[in-house]
Amino acid sequence: MNKLNNSDPVLLKNVKIEDNFWSEYQKLVKDVVIPYQWEALNDNISDADPSYAIRNFRIAAGEEQGDFGGMVFQDSDVAKWLEAVGYSLAINPDPVLEALADKTIDLIEKAQQPDGYLDTYFIIAAPEKRWTNLTECHELYCAGHMMEAAVAYYYGTGKRKLLDVMCRYADYIDTVFGTEPGKIKGYDGHQEVELALVKLYKATGNEKYLKLSKYFIDERGQEPYFFEQEWEKRGKISYWRPGIVPKPDESYHQAHKPVRKQSEAVGHAVREVYMCTGMADIAAETGDTELFEACRRLWDDIVNRQMYITGGIGSTNHGEAFSFDYDLPNDTVYAETCASIGLVFFAHRMLKIEAKGSYADAMERALYNTVVSGMAKDGRHFFYVNPLEVWPEASEKNPSRHHVKPVRQKWFGCACCPPNVARLLTSLGEYIYTSNENTVYTHLYIGSEAKVQLEDTDLQITQETDYPWKGNVKIKLSLEKEKEFKLALRIPGWCKKAEISVNDEAIDVSSKMADGYAIVLNKWQDGDCIELKLEMHVEFIQANPKVRADAGKVAIQRGPLVYCLEEVDNGSNLNSVSIDTSAGLEEEYDESLPGGAVAVRAKGIRIDEEGWSNKLYRPFEHKTKEVQLKAVPYYLWGNRTPGEMLVWIRHI
Amino acid sequence: MNKLNNSDPVLLKNVKIEDNFWSEYQKLVKDVVIPYQWEALNDNISDADPSYAIRNFRIAAGEEQGDFGGMVFQDSDVAKWLEAVGYSLAINPDPVLEALADKTIDLIEKAQQPDGYLDTYFIIAAPEKRWTNLTECHELYCAGHMMEAAVAYYYGTGKRKLLDVMCRYADYIDTVFGTEPGKIKGYDGHQEVELALVKLYKATGNEKYLKLSKYFIDERGQEPYFFEQEWEKRGKISYWRPGIVPKPDESYHQAHKPVRKQSEAVGHAVREVYMCTGMADIAAETGDTELFEACRRLWDDIVNRQMYITGGIGSTNHGEAFSFDYDLPNDTVYAETCASIGLVFFAHRMLKIEAKGSYADAMERALYNTVVSGMAKDGRHFFYVNPLEVWPEASEKNPSRHHVKPVRQKWFGCACCPPNVARLLTSLGEYIYTSNENTVYTHLYIGSEAKVQLEDTDLQITQETDYPWKGNVKIKLSLEKEKEFKLALRIPGWCKKAEISVNDEAIDVSSKMADGYAIVLNKWQDGDCIELKLEMHVEFIQANPKVRADAGKVAIQRGPLVYCLEEVDNGSNLNSVSIDTSAGLEEEYDESLPGGAVAVRAKGIRIDEEGWSNKLYRPFEHKTKEVQLKAVPYYLWGNRTPGEMLVWIRHI
């Protein structure tokens, strides 16, 4: 078994982000999101529905009497909070927060059943129904999230208690699932435990967890279909609806065929990318090239045929799902924040196997647009759906667009996205570099200091950058001793001209390019300074003509940032605007935008609304007037006066 | 009580259509649709789900044992069939068909309960639940359709049996509903009985039915809300779903406020226009100007802010409903065939009160586009939804567009549209003229012969026309004696120049125009010949800029016909095409189109799909190639090779 892994991320605790763009978000997570979520989990937010999440654990632990409350997967909210706390403690020790987390972990341990089982819904409400509805009831999903939390908390604090709890649970799960007689030959309805078990394996070295994860991956989609058998066995009833229900839609769960035979992203988008992340993990750890090829095909389908320019995925709210190739409607879009976060996970795993620009480009696209757009500048309001075209009146009055919210919402009952944003932003340090014994890959340009372990020496690598506003990056190396290794610097897909100098001496970039990375081999010395100039200018982007929704339209992009028009800058009825692609685009730094940002000025025309009175249709007259347009980064939309928003703009 | 009615339709049996365009459709209804529907009602179509409709009546009549089958409103299918048969017998006597209908009426009479009640679902399946769920269970709706059938059959054959049956039922209904103590102070969940009771009143002269209809209109939307009270009373359960359900959405049923206070079309589109038809009926018969003003407001909202260019209404499949002003998405549209038929009814009633071009223009628009598109040229396949943009793969794979079918469907389980098309097309003769003692209004140009009763003489009026292909109309008058009266000739809204000659002598049209009609007062003599030349040329139409979905696009229209692009003529990916509005449009008669039709040639450009390989986004390059485009009448779409279809085309 040869690992496919080519490089590994730098441990989070060894990366300190100090960045013009991201530090603010990390601070927001630490100071606002994590404390606010704690209050939410404890039902202390006066104007929100109670979460019940901590209370469920107290009831399961015998500390309180009562009924289970919230969603069947409510435990995962506690897990995601603990995971974010684990990351946060890794980069910002905080004894008060740690004590709170320790207390919570004590409670979780107390709720664990003698056999290792740990799911408060089934413990409290339906102990006899354990593992009878994998399709719908998220037991393995919750387990997976708590495993991720355990690993994060272990790395962040060195404390093993939750890790041990989750190992006991994983050991028990291993006795329940498998192909051996007496075991359930099944798998999870919402993929998550696969990638979590690999984390558990890597934290503990226990191969049982790796094998169990591989079992879940391999069993998925085999015939006869497990979900269908399970549905028949439980009398064709559903957790979610009364009465007899139709048999499960296998493709919604990506269980319509064995995963290694799959080539098209289908069904629930978060499930798909969580599954792909687990598949890539298994491929990397076990050397399973066939599985890796499936990952590559699915990646290709997602990124080259089913991804919005903002890095959003999932074209329909029906099942929060992929639809089909090139179907990317901008107004009825889903593009859930969690799905883009899952895409970041998937990209990150693929980068570990092979450093290719396609993975990092999509990761960057998702991060700087959909993911960061998911959270308001106050840290208390979130988008679940990330549309590319918003007409607030339609969101309110046309049910096909009810899911598209024109303003960020407070913490929801089904609070998947906010804690997902929190855990990703807090652990962002892990996504900047990967390394192996002779190469350090730089995937993201984020002001930071990192300690990287090379073959026989430690490297400290410092990035200074004005990214994403400017394409200049200064990288300084601190080394104990001279060391020959490769520094692989990502040249983003949007960049048409990149210059690199080493200690002020220019090097020929083109000769060093491999798959989107400039590979600079050198005998590096302490104090070496590498400067990168990525030409960053604003430009018009078009979509593949097969994308019907974007025909005749352009988007505006500058570096990694996609731009949009907002009503507050451009008036209402943005659809009546056409942008003049021959007139060029002007950039200007605009301090008045939240946090400050580069805005873009453009020229265009607007359909004249005069003289229409009460008519709906009339013979065509080409009456327009010239207008000045202002575009702002997509991630900022909805942070000022609410109104219309548009990414894809008609062009003349 | 002064009637508002200004003119009345000519009785159907006095109008004989002989027309290049419509005769074919009338023949199709007589020869195919009515016989095919009879087989469907009797469960004799081998590859379709059984209807159970006739069987339900047999069971209710005690002729057969068994359970109720089909939808709770299945009786209305029998009613619509009988209504179409009534119209058909009025224009085409057919003893075999009449015998079949008589036998069916005997069966219906036998199913009627001693107290007059007649609804097979409740008779068979839930006798104790009569009138307990008006909101959902369609009792008054089914009653209304059977009343319409009874009146049509009475006028068509002179036979009173079904009329008497339905008078007994109406008499009974009158004892059940009303504001008096002991009566249910409620109304129907699906409007229909209002307009039907007015028909019953006019056929029988019994004012009780008029009053009962007015009661339903006036009570609707009063507070406390009846549907909410009813829902509480029956324990908050639903006919359609198990468990406790939320309280009814009053606006879905147009019961959110008193109807005479309503100004915006909301909720289920068919319910809205059936209600408006009944409102206009009551206003006309009772001189209720306040109610008429509400009709005018609702008409204005529907036609000037919520109607597709094809005469389709209902912007969303969620509730088959209106959404809001200027929200007219082309791809997720509903535009149910039945709703456009209801719009024709509403227009027709408004024309009786005031002859205004707006009513007739919309009636013509709906008839020549959505209504006739609803039925395939084989009479066996039907569109329920009439989209303006079709991408077959999206219809299949994107659930938001599942309701949009790229090919006409066979008779459905819920078979509302096909029999609705049948009854409208068979009774089309009633829509051509209305008259009063001194004016004959010509609303539609359809080759026909009609006998019109004037004050003291009979007029025979003959139309010859190549409409909708040419704007020439020849009208000949046969009179017993010279008679002074006004001939009001509609000048369609699309017509920019109209010429009229009387016995080859031109008259000044502009001086005679009033509200879209040229009013020609004359002492008419036997043999007088009026010729009308309506300039008809193909043109580009634009939508009000507030219609976001049509921004930057044009439609093609020629006379009353809206055109579309089809894949079979223009290749796939119609969205990548832009039409050149400066290059003009050419007309050509194309015999190869089903039935023969005028096609339109245009020039345009198409986005070049070369060089994209596997990319989804790239910097904008304006690469296009010139293309020739062919547009065909919208009503014909989907009659050849299935594929994409587009009405609103991007323009350069």
Short mmCIF file of N, CA and C in Angstrom, two decimals, chain A residues 406-464:
data_model
loop_
_atom_site.label_atom_id
_atom_site.label_comp_id
_atom_site.label_asym_id
_atom_site.label_seq_id
_atom_site.Cartn_x
_atom_site.Cartn_y
_atom_site.Cartn_z
N PRO A 406 -32.70 38.10 0.56
CA PRO A 406 -31.98 39.32 0.17
C PRO A 406 -31.13 39.91 1.30
N VAL A 407 -31.35 39.44 2.52
CA VAL A 407 -30.48 39.88 3.63
C VAL A 407 -30.07 38.65 4.44
N ARG A 408 -28.91 38.74 5.05
CA ARG A 408 -28.42 37.62 5.85
C ARG A 408 -29.36 37.39 7.03
N GLN A 409 -29.50 36.13 7.39
CA GLN A 409 -30.44 35.74 8.42
C GLN A 409 -29.71 35.46 9.72
N LYS A 410 -30.44 35.59 10.80
CA LYS A 410 -29.88 35.19 12.09
C LYS A 410 -29.73 33.67 12.11
N TRP A 411 -28.87 33.20 12.99
CA TRP A 411 -28.76 31.78 13.30
C TRP A 411 -30.09 31.05 13.11
N PHE A 412 -30.09 29.99 12.35
CA PHE A 412 -31.33 29.26 12.05
C PHE A 412 -31.57 28.10 13.00
N GLY A 413 -32.76 27.54 12.90
CA GLY A 413 -33.06 26.28 13.57
C GLY A 413 -32.12 25.20 13.08
N CYS A 414 -32.03 25.06 11.75
CA CYS A 414 -31.06 24.12 11.15
C CYS A 414 -29.79 24.90 10.88
N ALA A 415 -28.93 24.90 11.88
CA ALA A 415 -27.81 25.84 11.88
C ALA A 415 -26.55 25.22 11.29
N CYS A 416 -26.65 24.76 10.05
CA CYS A 416 -25.47 24.10 9.51
C CYS A 416 -24.40 25.10 9.10
N CYS A 417 -24.79 26.16 8.40
CA CYS A 417 -23.79 27.02 7.76
C CYS A 417 -22.97 27.86 8.74
N PRO A 418 -23.57 28.56 9.70
CA PRO A 418 -22.74 29.44 10.55
C PRO A 418 -21.59 28.71 11.25
N PRO A 419 -21.83 27.57 11.92
CA PRO A 419 -20.68 26.92 12.55
C PRO A 419 -19.70 26.33 11.54
N ASN A 420 -20.18 26.05 10.35
CA ASN A 420 -19.27 25.57 9.32
C ASN A 420 -18.33 26.69 8.87
N VAL A 421 -18.89 27.89 8.71
CA VAL A 421 -18.05 29.04 8.39
C VAL A 421 -17.03 29.25 9.51
N ALA A 422 -17.53 29.14 10.74
CA ALA A 422 -16.65 29.39 11.90
C ALA A 422 -15.48 28.41 11.92
N ARG A 423 -15.77 27.12 11.72
CA ARG A 423 -14.67 26.16 11.81
C ARG A 423 -13.69 26.31 10.65
N LEU A 424 -14.21 26.69 9.45
CA LEU A 424 -13.29 26.86 8.33
C LEU A 424 -12.41 28.09 8.53
N LEU A 425 -13.02 29.21 8.90
CA LEU A 425 -12.22 30.44 9.03
C LEU A 425 -11.19 30.31 10.14
N THR A 426 -11.55 29.62 11.22
CA THR A 426 -10.61 29.48 12.32
C THR A 426 -9.44 28.57 11.95
N SER A 427 -9.71 27.62 11.07
CA SER A 427 -8.65 26.67 10.69
C SER A 427 -7.99 27.05 9.37
N LEU A 428 -8.24 28.28 8.92
CA LEU A 428 -7.76 28.69 7.60
C LEU A 428 -6.25 28.50 7.44
N GLY A 429 -5.53 28.63 8.55
CA GLY A 429 -4.07 28.46 8.51
C GLY A 429 -3.63 27.15 7.88
N GLU A 430 -4.45 26.13 8.02
CA GLU A 430 -4.09 24.81 7.46
C GLU A 430 -4.13 24.75 5.95
N TYR A 431 -4.78 25.74 5.34
CA TYR A 431 -5.02 25.66 3.90
C TYR A 431 -3.97 26.40 3.08
N ILE A 432 -3.07 27.10 3.77
CA ILE A 432 -2.10 27.93 3.04
C ILE A 432 -0.99 27.09 2.41
N TYR A 433 -0.40 26.23 3.22
CA TYR A 433 0.74 25.44 2.75
C TYR A 433 0.47 23.95 2.86
N THR A 434 1.10 23.19 1.97
CA THR A 434 1.36 21.79 2.26
C THR A 434 2.84 21.57 1.96
N SER A 435 3.37 20.52 2.54
CA SER A 435 4.80 20.30 2.31
C SER A 435 5.12 18.81 2.38
N ASN A 436 6.22 18.46 1.77
CA ASN A 436 6.82 17.14 2.00
C ASN A 436 8.31 17.37 2.28
N GLU A 437 9.09 16.33 2.25
CA GLU A 437 10.47 16.49 2.71
C GLU A 437 11.30 17.46 1.85
N ASN A 438 10.88 17.64 0.58
CA ASN A 438 11.72 18.53 -0.24
C ASN A 438 10.97 19.63 -0.99
N THR A 439 9.69 19.76 -0.67
CA THR A 439 8.92 20.81 -1.34
C THR A 439 7.97 21.49 -0.37
N VAL A 440 7.91 22.80 -0.48
CA VAL A 440 6.88 23.54 0.26
C VAL A 440 5.96 24.18 -0.78
N TYR A 441 4.70 23.77 -0.73
CA TYR A 441 3.71 24.33 -1.66
C TYR A 441 2.98 25.48 -0.99
N THR A 442 2.89 26.58 -1.71
CA THR A 442 2.12 27.73 -1.23
C THR A 442 0.85 27.80 -2.07
N HIS A 443 -0.29 27.47 -1.42
CA HIS A 443 -1.55 27.41 -2.18
C HIS A 443 -2.34 28.71 -2.10
N LEU A 444 -2.20 29.38 -0.98
CA LEU A 444 -2.96 30.61 -0.79
C LEU A 444 -2.01 31.73 -0.38
N TYR A 445 -2.34 32.94 -0.79
CA TYR A 445 -1.52 34.07 -0.39
C TYR A 445 -2.24 34.84 0.71
N ILE A 446 -1.76 34.60 1.91
CA ILE A 446 -2.38 35.16 3.11
C ILE A 446 -1.24 35.56 4.05
N GLY A 447 -1.29 36.81 4.52
CA GLY A 447 -0.25 37.27 5.44
C GLY A 447 -0.17 36.36 6.65
N SER A 448 1.02 35.79 6.90
CA SER A 448 1.11 34.76 7.93
C SER A 448 2.55 34.40 8.25
N GLU A 449 2.67 33.74 9.39
CA GLU A 449 3.95 33.13 9.75
C GLU A 449 3.70 31.64 9.96
N ALA A 450 4.57 30.81 9.38
CA ALA A 450 4.36 29.38 9.54
C ALA A 450 5.68 28.68 9.82
N LYS A 451 5.57 27.68 10.68
CA LYS A 451 6.72 26.81 10.91
C LYS A 451 6.50 25.52 10.14
N VAL A 452 7.41 25.25 9.23
CA VAL A 452 7.25 24.07 8.39
C VAL A 452 8.38 23.10 8.69
N GLN A 453 8.00 21.86 8.89
CA GLN A 453 9.00 20.82 9.15
C GLN A 453 9.49 20.27 7.82
N LEU A 454 10.77 20.46 7.53
CA LEU A 454 11.32 19.81 6.35
C LEU A 454 12.03 18.54 6.79
N GLU A 455 12.70 17.89 5.84
CA GLU A 455 13.35 16.60 6.10
C GLU A 455 14.16 16.60 7.40
N ASP A 456 15.07 17.55 7.50
CA ASP A 456 16.00 17.54 8.62
C ASP A 456 16.18 18.91 9.23
N THR A 457 15.25 19.78 8.90
CA THR A 457 15.40 21.12 9.45
C THR A 457 14.03 21.80 9.56
N ASP A 458 13.97 22.83 10.34
CA ASP A 458 12.74 23.60 10.46
C ASP A 458 12.85 24.87 9.64
N LEU A 459 11.75 25.17 9.01
CA LEU A 459 11.69 26.38 8.20
C LEU A 459 10.64 27.29 8.78
N GLN A 460 10.97 28.56 8.89
CA GLN A 460 9.92 29.52 9.22
C GLN A 460 9.67 30.35 7.97
N ILE A 461 8.42 30.43 7.59
CA ILE A 461 8.08 31.10 6.34
C ILE A 461 7.08 32.21 6.65
N THR A 462 7.44 33.39 6.21
CA THR A 462 6.61 34.56 6.51
C THR A 462 6.11 35.14 5.20
N GLN A 463 4.77 35.34 5.17
CA GLN A 463 4.17 35.98 3.99
C GLN A 463 3.68 37.36 4.36
N GLU A 464 4.00 38.31 3.50
CA GLU A 464 3.37 39.63 3.61
C GLU A 464 2.71 39.92 2.28
#
